[in-house]
PDB file of C-alpha atoms in Angstrom:
ATOM      1  CA  MET A   1     101.747  92.954 119.488  1.00  0.00           C
ATOM      2  CA  GLU A   2     101.911  89.510 120.650  1.00  0.00           C
ATOM      3  CA  THR A   3     104.932  88.372 122.638  1.00  0.00           C
ATOM      4  CA  SER A   4     106.708  84.989 122.994  1.00  0.00           C
ATOM      5  CA  THR A   5     109.067  84.251 125.892  1.00  0.00           C
ATOM      6  CA  THR A   6     111.996  82.153 125.677  1.00  0.00           C
ATOM      7  CA  GLN A   7     114.067  81.089 128.640  1.00  0.00           C
ATOM      8  CA  HIS A   8     116.294  84.270 128.174  1.00  0.00           C
ATOM      9  CA  GLU A   9     114.412  86.890 126.380  1.00  0.00           C
ATOM     10  CA  THR A  10     110.970  88.299 125.454  1.00  0.00           C
ATOM     11  CA  VAL A  11     110.518  88.741 121.628  1.00  0.00           C
ATOM     12  CA  GLU A  12     107.696  90.835 120.234  1.00  0.00           C
ATOM     13  CA  GLN A  13     105.995  89.158 117.108  1.00  0.00           C
ATOM     14  CA  PRO A  14     105.044  91.517 114.511  1.00  0.00           C
ATOM     15  CA  GLN A  15     101.319  91.982 113.872  1.00  0.00           C
ATOM     16  CA  SER A  16      99.874  90.658 110.765  1.00  0.00           C
ATOM     17  CA  ALA A  17      98.400  93.025 108.106  1.00  0.00           C
ATOM     18  CA  GLU A  18      94.850  91.791 109.036  1.00  0.00           C
ATOM     19  CA  GLN A  19      95.627  92.394 112.788  1.00  0.00           C
ATOM     20  CA  GLN A  20      96.912  95.899 111.889  1.00  0.00           C
ATOM     21  CA  LEU A  21      93.781  96.778 110.155  1.00  0.00           C
ATOM     22  CA  ALA A  22      91.352  95.421 112.809  1.00  0.00           C
ATOM     23  CA  ARG A  23      90.558  98.843 114.440  1.00  0.00           C
ATOM     24  CA  CYS A  24      90.045 100.355 110.882  1.00  0.00           C
ATOM     25  CA  TRP A  25      87.466  97.766 110.171  1.00  0.00           C
ATOM     26  CA  GLU A  26      85.828  98.351 113.426  1.00  0.00           C
ATOM     27  CA  ALA A  27      85.933 101.977 113.252  1.00  0.00           C
ATOM     28  CA  ALA A  28      84.268 101.785 109.830  1.00  0.00           C
ATOM     29  CA  ALA A  29      81.631  99.514 111.232  1.00  0.00           C
ATOM     30  CA  MET A  30      82.577  96.899 108.501  1.00  0.00           C
ATOM     31  CA  GLU A  31      83.091  93.233 108.678  1.00  0.00           C
ATOM     32  CA  PRO A  32      86.576  92.190 107.682  1.00  0.00           C
ATOM     33  CA  LYS A  33      86.763  90.242 104.453  1.00  0.00           C
ATOM     34  CA  TYR A  34      89.595  89.534 102.069  1.00  0.00           C
ATOM     35  CA  PRO A  35      89.995  90.237  99.316  1.00  0.00           C
ATOM     36  CA  VAL A  36      88.268  93.612  99.372  1.00  0.00           C
ATOM     37  CA  THR A  37      86.866  95.563  96.362  1.00  0.00           C
ATOM     38  CA  THR A  38      88.141  99.012  95.558  1.00  0.00           C
ATOM     39  CA  ARG A  39      84.821 100.424  96.643  1.00  0.00           C
ATOM     40  CA  ASP A  40      85.001  98.927 100.090  1.00  0.00           C
ATOM     41  CA  VAL A  41      88.735  99.865 100.481  1.00  0.00           C
ATOM     42  CA  VAL A  42      87.572 103.503  99.907  1.00  0.00           C
ATOM     43  CA  LYS A  43      84.934 103.031 102.742  1.00  0.00           C
ATOM     44  CA  LEU A  44      87.443 101.516 105.040  1.00  0.00           C
ATOM     45  CA  LEU A  45      90.282 103.991 104.562  1.00  0.00           C
ATOM     46  CA  ARG A  46      87.970 107.012 104.798  1.00  0.00           C
ATOM     47  CA  SER A  47      85.738 105.894 107.666  1.00  0.00           C
ATOM     48  CA  GLY A  48      88.003 103.713 109.616  1.00  0.00           C
ATOM     49  CA  GLY A  49      91.295 105.228 108.594  1.00  0.00           C
ATOM     50  CA  GLY A  50      90.450 108.840 108.251  1.00  0.00           C
ATOM     51  CA  TYR A  51      92.097 109.263 104.875  1.00  0.00           C
ATOM     52  CA  ASP A  52      91.030 111.355 101.902  1.00  0.00           C
ATOM     53  CA  CYS A  53      90.919 108.861  99.008  1.00  0.00           C
ATOM     54  CA  SER A  54      88.660 107.838  96.190  1.00  0.00           C
ATOM     55  CA  ALA A  55      88.024 104.851  93.966  1.00  0.00           C
ATOM     56  CA  ASP A  56      89.796 106.797  90.842  1.00  0.00           C
ATOM     57  CA  LEU A  57      92.729 107.257  93.116  1.00  0.00           C
ATOM     58  CA  LEU A  58      93.160 103.739  94.306  1.00  0.00           C
ATOM     59  CA  ASP A  59      92.395 102.381  90.811  1.00  0.00           C
ATOM     60  CA  SER A  60      95.014 104.611  89.227  1.00  0.00           C
ATOM     61  CA  TRP A  61      97.509 103.180  91.880  1.00  0.00           C
ATOM     62  CA  GLY A  62      96.377  99.771  90.807  1.00  0.00           C
ATOM     63  CA  ARG A  63      96.816 100.392  87.143  1.00  0.00           C
ATOM     64  CA  SER A  64     100.193 102.033  87.595  1.00  0.00           C
ATOM     65  CA  ARG A  65     101.196  99.264  89.879  1.00  0.00           C
ATOM     66  CA  THR A  66     102.142 101.488  92.652  1.00  0.00           C
ATOM     67  CA  VAL A  67     100.139  99.236  94.738  1.00  0.00           C
ATOM     68  CA  THR A  68      99.619  95.692  93.417  1.00  0.00           C
ATOM     69  CA  PRO A  69      96.144  94.511  94.126  1.00  0.00           C
ATOM     70  CA  GLU A  70      94.961  91.376  92.141  1.00  0.00           C
ATOM     71  CA  VAL A  71      93.188  92.253  88.905  1.00  0.00           C
ATOM     72  CA  SER A  72      89.820  90.928  88.375  1.00  0.00           C
ATOM     73  CA  SER A  73      87.163  91.183  85.737  1.00  0.00           C
ATOM     74  CA  ASN A  74      85.373  93.734  87.799  1.00  0.00           C
ATOM     75  CA  GLY A  75      88.352  95.833  88.862  1.00  0.00           C
ATOM     76  CA  PHE A  76      90.833  95.290  91.748  1.00  0.00           C
ATOM     77  CA  LEU A  77      90.664  93.027  94.693  1.00  0.00           C
ATOM     78  CA  TRP A  78      92.816  94.145  97.586  1.00  0.00           C
ATOM     79  CA  SER A  79      94.586  92.149 100.241  1.00  0.00           C
ATOM     80  CA  ALA A  80      95.262  93.432 103.749  1.00  0.00           C
ATOM     81  CA  GLU A  81      98.855  94.054 102.642  1.00  0.00           C
ATOM     82  CA  ASP A  82      97.755  96.058  99.655  1.00  0.00           C
ATOM     83  CA  ILE A  83      95.488  98.196 101.800  1.00  0.00           C
ATOM     84  CA  LEU A  84      98.283  98.905 104.312  1.00  0.00           C
ATOM     85  CA  VAL A  85     100.549  99.991 101.320  1.00  0.00           C
ATOM     86  CA  ALA A  86      97.701 102.295 100.145  1.00  0.00           C
ATOM     87  CA  ALA A  87      97.398 103.775 103.727  1.00  0.00           C
ATOM     88  CA  ALA A  88     101.057 104.271 103.844  1.00  0.00           C
ATOM     89  CA  LEU A  89     101.051 106.100 100.441  1.00  0.00           C
ATOM     90  CA  LEU A  90      98.025 108.167 101.649  1.00  0.00           C
ATOM     91  CA  ASN A  91      99.724 109.164 104.811  1.00  0.00           C
ATOM     92  CA  SER A  92     102.978 109.955 103.355  1.00  0.00           C
ATOM     93  CA  SER A  93     101.239 112.330 100.870  1.00  0.00           C
ATOM     94  CA  ARG A  94      99.277 113.858 103.764  1.00  0.00           C
ATOM     95  CA  ARG A  95      95.800 112.909 102.426  1.00  0.00           C
ATOM     96  CA  TRP A  96      93.731 113.046 105.563  1.00  0.00           C
ATOM     97  CA  LEU A  97      90.231 114.072 106.381  1.00  0.00           C
ATOM     98  CA  LEU A  98      89.569 116.917 108.708  1.00  0.00           C
ATOM     99  CA  ASN A  99      87.663 115.284 111.340  1.00  0.00           C
ATOM    100  CA  SER A 100      89.974 112.311 111.837  1.00  0.00           C
ATOM    101  CA  GLN A 101      92.816 110.960 113.755  1.00  0.00           C
ATOM    102  CA  HIS A 102      95.191 112.665 111.564  1.00  0.00           C
ATOM    103  CA  VAL A 103      94.220 116.233 112.757  1.00  0.00           C
ATOM    104  CA  GLY A 104      97.180 116.429 115.196  1.00  0.00           C
ATOM    105  CA  LYS A 105      99.579 115.893 112.095  1.00  0.00           C
ATOM    106  CA  MET A 106      98.229 118.809 110.034  1.00  0.00           C
ATOM    107  CA  THR A 107      99.705 122.231 109.834  1.00  0.00           C
ATOM    108  CA  GLY A 108      97.832 125.486 110.295  1.00  0.00           C
ATOM    109  CA  VAL A 109      97.484 125.961 106.623  1.00  0.00           C
ATOM    110  CA  GLU A 110      96.305 122.368 105.988  1.00  0.00           C
ATOM    111  CA  LEU A 111      93.589 122.807 108.556  1.00  0.00           C
ATOM    112  CA  ALA A 112      92.549 126.104 107.012  1.00  0.00           C
ATOM    113  CA  GLU A 113      92.553 124.727 103.574  1.00  0.00           C
ATOM    114  CA  LEU A 114      90.415 121.668 104.463  1.00  0.00           C
ATOM    115  CA  GLN A 115      87.880 123.924 106.577  1.00  0.00           C
ATOM    116  CA  ALA A 116      87.558 126.141 103.690  1.00  0.00           C
ATOM    117  CA  ARG A 117      87.013 123.353 101.356  1.00  0.00           C
ATOM    118  CA  GLN A 118      84.194 121.816 103.401  1.00  0.00           C
ATOM    119  CA  ILE A 119      82.220 124.991 102.852  1.00  0.00           C
ATOM    120  CA  GLY A 120      83.076 125.253  99.031  1.00  0.00           C
ATOM    121  CA  GLN A 121      85.755 127.865  99.344  1.00  0.00           C
ATOM    122  CA  THR A 122      89.479 128.114  99.197  1.00  0.00           C
ATOM    123  CA  VAL A 123      92.259 129.859 101.197  1.00  0.00           C
ATOM    124  CA  PHE A 124      94.048 130.513  98.006  1.00  0.00           C
ATOM    125  CA  GLU A 125      91.675 132.999  96.491  1.00  0.00           C
ATOM    126  CA  GLU A 126      94.272 134.630  93.851  1.00  0.00           C
ATOM    127  CA  LEU A 127      95.593 131.280  92.753  1.00  0.00           C
ATOM    128  CA  ASP A 128      94.463 131.733  89.110  1.00  0.00           C
ATOM    129  CA  ALA A 129      96.559 134.865  88.980  1.00  0.00           C
ATOM    130  CA  VAL A 130      99.802 133.009  89.601  1.00  0.00           C
ATOM    131  CA  ASP A 131     101.380 130.759  86.938  1.00  0.00           C
ATOM    132  CA  PHE A 132     103.143 127.455  87.859  1.00  0.00           C
ATOM    133  CA  ARG A 133     106.681 128.680  86.836  1.00  0.00           C
ATOM    134  CA  THR A 134     106.235 131.622  89.279  1.00  0.00           C
ATOM    135  CA  LEU A 135     105.015 129.394  92.002  1.00  0.00           C
ATOM    136  CA  LEU A 136     107.749 126.855  91.585  1.00  0.00           C
ATOM    137  CA  GLY A 137     110.420 129.645  91.309  1.00  0.00           C
ATOM    138  CA  THR A 138     109.111 131.331  94.568  1.00  0.00           C
ATOM    139  CA  ILE A 139     109.134 127.883  96.439  1.00  0.00           C
ATOM    140  CA  ALA A 140     112.783 127.269  95.248  1.00  0.00           C
ATOM    141  CA  SER A 141     113.857 130.583  96.632  1.00  0.00           C
ATOM    142  CA  GLU A 142     116.412 130.084  99.443  1.00  0.00           C
ATOM    143  CA  ARG A 143     115.076 133.138 101.476  1.00  0.00           C
ATOM    144  CA  LEU A 144     111.786 131.567 102.401  1.00  0.00           C
ATOM    145  CA  ASP A 145     111.179 130.215 105.839  1.00  0.00           C
ATOM    146  CA  SER A 146     109.758 126.798 106.257  1.00  0.00           C
ATOM    147  CA  GLU A 147     106.230 127.775 107.104  1.00  0.00           C
ATOM    148  CA  THR A 148     105.931 130.110 103.976  1.00  0.00           C
ATOM    149  CA  ARG A 149     107.496 127.391 101.803  1.00  0.00           C
ATOM    150  CA  LEU A 150     104.861 124.852 103.121  1.00  0.00           C
ATOM    151  CA  ILE A 151     102.062 127.389 102.364  1.00  0.00           C
ATOM    152  CA  LEU A 152     103.208 127.798  98.913  1.00  0.00           C
ATOM    153  CA  CYS A 153     103.645 123.966  98.355  1.00  0.00           C
ATOM    154  CA  ARG A 154      99.989 123.663  99.480  1.00  0.00           C
ATOM    155  CA  ALA A 155      99.081 126.248  96.943  1.00  0.00           C
ATOM    156  CA  LEU A 156     100.946 124.435  94.239  1.00  0.00           C
ATOM    157  CA  GLN A 157      99.104 121.264  95.217  1.00  0.00           C
ATOM    158  CA  SER A 158      95.785 122.950  95.124  1.00  0.00           C
ATOM    159  CA  LYS A 159      96.547 124.562  91.600  1.00  0.00           C
ATOM    160  CA  LEU A 160      97.566 121.194  90.420  1.00  0.00           C
ATOM    161  CA  GLU A 161      94.291 119.489  91.629  1.00  0.00           C
ATOM    162  CA  ILE A 162      92.161 122.268  90.165  1.00  0.00           C
ATOM    163  CA  ALA A 163      94.062 121.688  86.748  1.00  0.00           C
ATOM    164  CA  GLY A 164      93.269 117.970  87.046  1.00  0.00           C
ATOM    165  CA  LEU A 165      96.962 117.090  87.031  1.00  0.00           C
ATOM    166  CA  ILE A 166      96.885 115.374  90.393  1.00  0.00           C
TER     167      ILE A 166
END
């Protein structure tokens, strides 16, 4: 962060969106340029930010106006601010790549799930045998400890992904 000093105090100036993304561009080995196409935002966020995202996901956020990139005849054009909003959404929904700077934030079940997925397997082998209602009812149970609840939430997310609902 930049600082400016007055006679009485030092005030930190907030970084611009472009400055906040500078390390991402560098890590992705890409040249910063704005506005950015969805395809390049995916490369930037995956390679430079360590986020698990796709063009389909980002485009769906653009269409629903969850994020508000500029609409062009060839899709969406993303400003630095739009990219930061997308990164925040990815972070809050825990969409991280396994070998990224986010590994320290992952729970044991998230790590196991990502490792299994990399070799085409799943940690939730019997998932087809459990229906959504049962899974939701179990998650809502007051008797569950937080780790078990988290595992069941990940199982539900996996089941929803397989069904194409998220």
